[in-house]
Amino acid sequence: MNLVQAIEWAEGHHRRGMYTPIGVAFHWVMAALVIFQLGHGWYLSWQPVGGDKYLGYQTHTEIGLTIMVLGTLRFLWRSQIGTPDNVDEDSFAGRASHALQVWFYFSFFALPISGWVMWSTLPSDLPLSIAGVIPFPRLPFDQLSEALQFTLMQGAARAHVWIVWITALSIPGHAGAAVLHYLVKRDRVLQSMLDLNGPDEPGVVGAATDAGSRPPPLPR
Ligand code: HEM
Ligand code: HEM
């Protein structure tokens, strides 16, 4: 499938108000990784200092860097392919939902980068890698003065924890809004991310461009 065919395939889903299976897979895999990473990160921060904590943080860096790579691929996919048009972007709900989505994309990069800065200022012989497979370099901070390394470490740690908290608080708002769309507005927003209709509906590749316009609201 070339890019033009991929865009046509994706637009077929978007015309039906659905995300593509690729968009859905990105969403749920990354949601699971971010939620795991938040819980595991807090769990580690409560552990006593020692070898287990240290090895735990190595796993933490591997998953965090994987989130950054997936976030990059997802951003590229979304910037080429777009998204379905389910919410009025000028309404308050539309603007709030857009702001949260922008925040999530920001966190996919800002968390790993602040973590990378922290890890690079720590005296450590544990290597960094993406998903434990692809080696990833440390930043060359060992050439800086100790005072500067300490300042960088403190700044990055503060940023990491702030972004962690804002992201953790944003998730229930984002998920709650999706559930409210389903229960109160009874529109297709939540289904768009679950892709319940499957690929046989009109509007997917090969269907006429006017086929597959948005389905009617769910019956009450
Ligand atoms: C999306 C990715 C990430 C999430 C959600 C995340 C989440 C967290 C959480 C919840 C904590 C505990 C914060 C606390 O002490 O209250 C933490 C700490 C930490 N994270 Fe991450 N993290 C991510 C990526 C990374 C990456 C990629 C690295 C390193 C390359 C990293 C390095 C660290 C370090 C060194 C700490 C310890 C901070 C301290 O004790 O002051 N993190 N992270
Ligand atoms: C860590 C957890 C989560 C993150 C980081 C996250 C992130 C995102 C992002 C960035 C989008 C924009 C679409 C895209 O770029 O692919 C999105 C859309 C969406 N998410 Fe999540 N999400 C999370 C959890 C959830 C949960 C738990 C639910 C449902 C209960 C949910 C439901 C939705 C829905 C329905 C959309 C489509 C909204 C629309 O098109 O207006 N998300 N999410």
JSON list of N, CA, C and O in Angstrom, two decimals, residues 102-120:
[
{"chain": "A", "resi": 102, "resn": "VAL", "atom": "N", "xyz": [-3.25, 17.82, 22.66]},
{"chain": "A", "resi": 102, "resn": "VAL", "atom": "CA", "xyz": [-1.96, 18.48, 22.43]},
{"chain": "A", "resi": 102, "resn": "VAL", "atom": "C", "xyz": [-1.05, 18.20, 23.63]},
{"chain": "A", "resi": 102, "resn": "VAL", "atom": "O", "xyz": [0.14, 17.89, 23.49]},
{"chain": "A", "resi": 103, "resn": "TRP", "atom": "N", "xyz": [-1.65, 18.28, 24.84]},
{"chain": "A", "resi": 103, "resn": "TRP", "atom": "CA", "xyz": [-0.85, 18.01, 26.04]},
{"chain": "A", "resi": 103, "resn": "TRP", "atom": "C", "xyz": [-0.26, 16.59, 26.00]},
{"chain": "A", "resi": 103, "resn": "TRP", "atom": "O", "xyz": [0.90, 16.36, 26.31]},
{"chain": "A", "resi": 104, "resn": "PHE", "atom": "N", "xyz": [-1.12, 15.61, 25.64]},
{"chain": "A", "resi": 104, "resn": "PHE", "atom": "CA", "xyz": [-0.63, 14.22, 25.61]},
{"chain": "A", "resi": 104, "resn": "PHE", "atom": "C", "xyz": [0.55, 14.10, 24.64]},
{"chain": "A", "resi": 104, "resn": "PHE", "atom": "O", "xyz": [1.56, 13.47, 24.97]},
{"chain": "A", "resi": 105, "resn": "TYR", "atom": "N", "xyz": [0.43, 14.70, 23.47]},
{"chain": "A", "resi": 105, "resn": "TYR", "atom": "CA", "xyz": [1.56, 14.61, 22.52]},
{"chain": "A", "resi": 105, "resn": "TYR", "atom": "C", "xyz": [2.81, 15.27, 23.11]},
{"chain": "A", "resi": 105, "resn": "TYR", "atom": "O", "xyz": [3.91, 14.75, 22.99]},
{"chain": "A", "resi": 106, "resn": "PHE", "atom": "N", "xyz": [2.61, 16.42, 23.78]},
{"chain": "A", "resi": 106, "resn": "PHE", "atom": "CA", "xyz": [3.75, 17.09, 24.41]},
{"chain": "A", "resi": 106, "resn": "PHE", "atom": "C", "xyz": [4.40, 16.14, 25.42]},
{"chain": "A", "resi": 106, "resn": "PHE", "atom": "O", "xyz": [5.62, 15.97, 25.47]},
{"chain": "A", "resi": 107, "resn": "SER", "atom": "N", "xyz": [3.55, 15.46, 26.23]},
{"chain": "A", "resi": 107, "resn": "SER", "atom": "CA", "xyz": [4.10, 14.59, 27.29]},
{"chain": "A", "resi": 107, "resn": "SER", "atom": "C", "xyz": [4.85, 13.38, 26.71]},
{"chain": "A", "resi": 107, "resn": "SER", "atom": "O", "xyz": [5.80, 12.89, 27.32]},
{"chain": "A", "resi": 108, "resn": "PHE", "atom": "N", "xyz": [4.44, 12.90, 25.51]},
{"chain": "A", "resi": 108, "resn": "PHE", "atom": "CA", "xyz": [5.12, 11.75, 24.90]},
{"chain": "A", "resi": 108, "resn": "PHE", "atom": "C", "xyz": [6.60, 12.07, 24.65]},
{"chain": "A", "resi": 108, "resn": "PHE", "atom": "O", "xyz": [7.43, 11.17, 24.52]},
{"chain": "A", "resi": 109, "resn": "PHE", "atom": "N", "xyz": [6.92, 13.37, 24.53]},
{"chain": "A", "resi": 109, "resn": "PHE", "atom": "CA", "xyz": [8.32, 13.77, 24.28]},
{"chain": "A", "resi": 109, "resn": "PHE", "atom": "C", "xyz": [8.95, 14.38, 25.53]},
{"chain": "A", "resi": 109, "resn": "PHE", "atom": "O", "xyz": [10.09, 14.10, 25.86]},
{"chain": "A", "resi": 110, "resn": "ALA", "atom": "N", "xyz": [8.18, 15.24, 26.22]},
{"chain": "A", "resi": 110, "resn": "ALA", "atom": "CA", "xyz": [8.77, 15.97, 27.35]},
{"chain": "A", "resi": 110, "resn": "ALA", "atom": "C", "xyz": [9.13, 15.03, 28.50]},
{"chain": "A", "resi": 110, "resn": "ALA", "atom": "O", "xyz": [10.15, 15.24, 29.18]},
{"chain": "A", "resi": 111, "resn": "LEU", "atom": "N", "xyz": [8.32, 13.99, 28.74]},
{"chain": "A", "resi": 111, "resn": "LEU", "atom": "CA", "xyz": [8.66, 13.05, 29.83]},
{"chain": "A", "resi": 111, "resn": "LEU", "atom": "C", "xyz": [9.94, 12.29, 29.51]},
{"chain": "A", "resi": 111, "resn": "LEU", "atom": "O", "xyz": [10.87, 12.27, 30.33]},
{"chain": "A", "resi": 112, "resn": "PRO", "atom": "N", "xyz": [10.02, 11.64, 28.33]},
{"chain": "A", "resi": 112, "resn": "PRO", "atom": "CA", "xyz": [11.28, 10.94, 28.04]},
{"chain": "A", "resi": 112, "resn": "PRO", "atom": "C", "xyz": [12.49, 11.88, 28.00]},
{"chain": "A", "resi": 112, "resn": "PRO", "atom": "O", "xyz": [13.57, 11.51, 28.48]},
{"chain": "A", "resi": 113, "resn": "ILE", "atom": "N", "xyz": [12.32, 13.09, 27.46]},
{"chain": "A", "resi": 113, "resn": "ILE", "atom": "CA", "xyz": [13.51, 13.96, 27.36]},
{"chain": "A", "resi": 113, "resn": "ILE", "atom": "C", "xyz": [13.97, 14.41, 28.75]},
{"chain": "A", "resi": 113, "resn": "ILE", "atom": "O", "xyz": [15.16, 14.38, 29.06]},
{"chain": "A", "resi": 114, "resn": "SER", "atom": "N", "xyz": [13.01, 14.79, 29.62]},
{"chain": "A", "resi": 114, "resn": "SER", "atom": "CA", "xyz": [13.44, 15.20, 30.96]},
{"chain": "A", "resi": 114, "resn": "SER", "atom": "C", "xyz": [14.03, 13.99, 31.71]},
{"chain": "A", "resi": 114, "resn": "SER", "atom": "O", "xyz": [15.02, 14.13, 32.45]},
{"chain": "A", "resi": 115, "resn": "GLY", "atom": "N", "xyz": [13.46, 12.78, 31.47]},
{"chain": "A", "resi": 115, "resn": "GLY", "atom": "CA", "xyz": [14.02, 11.57, 32.09]},
{"chain": "A", "resi": 115, "resn": "GLY", "atom": "C", "xyz": [15.42, 11.29, 31.57]},
{"chain": "A", "resi": 115, "resn": "GLY", "atom": "O", "xyz": [16.32, 10.92, 32.33]},
{"chain": "A", "resi": 116, "resn": "TRP", "atom": "N", "xyz": [15.60, 11.51, 30.28]},
{"chain": "A", "resi": 116, "resn": "TRP", "atom": "CA", "xyz": [16.91, 11.28, 29.64]},
{"chain": "A", "resi": 116, "resn": "TRP", "atom": "C", "xyz": [17.97, 12.22, 30.23]},
{"chain": "A", "resi": 116, "resn": "TRP", "atom": "O", "xyz": [19.10, 11.80, 30.51]},
{"chain": "A", "resi": 117, "resn": "VAL", "atom": "N", "xyz": [17.56, 13.48, 30.45]},
{"chain": "A", "resi": 117, "resn": "VAL", "atom": "CA", "xyz": [18.49, 14.45, 31.06]},
{"chain": "A", "resi": 117, "resn": "VAL", "atom": "C", "xyz": [18.86, 13.97, 32.46]},
{"chain": "A", "resi": 117, "resn": "VAL", "atom": "O", "xyz": [20.04, 13.93, 32.84]},
{"chain": "A", "resi": 118, "resn": "MET", "atom": "N", "xyz": [17.83, 13.56, 33.24]},
{"chain": "A", "resi": 118, "resn": "MET", "atom": "CA", "xyz": [18.10, 13.10, 34.62]},
{"chain": "A", "resi": 118, "resn": "MET", "atom": "C", "xyz": [19.08, 11.93, 34.62]},
{"chain": "A", "resi": 118, "resn": "MET", "atom": "O", "xyz": [20.07, 11.91, 35.35]},
{"chain": "A", "resi": 119, "resn": "TRP", "atom": "N", "xyz": [18.74, 10.93, 33.80]},
{"chain": "A", "resi": 119, "resn": "TRP", "atom": "CA", "xyz": [19.54, 9.69, 33.78]},
{"chain": "A", "resi": 119, "resn": "TRP", "atom": "C", "xyz": [20.98, 9.99, 33.38]},
{"chain": "A", "resi": 119, "resn": "TRP", "atom": "O", "xyz": [21.93, 9.39, 33.89]},
{"chain": "A", "resi": 120, "resn": "SER", "atom": "N", "xyz": [21.16, 10.99, 32.48]},
{"chain": "A", "resi": 120, "resn": "SER", "atom": "CA", "xyz": [22.50, 11.29, 31.98]},
{"chain": "A", "resi": 120, "resn": "SER", "atom": "C", "xyz": [23.35, 12.05, 33.00]},
{"chain": "A", "resi": 120, "resn": "SER", "atom": "O", "xyz": [24.56, 12.16, 32.82]}
]
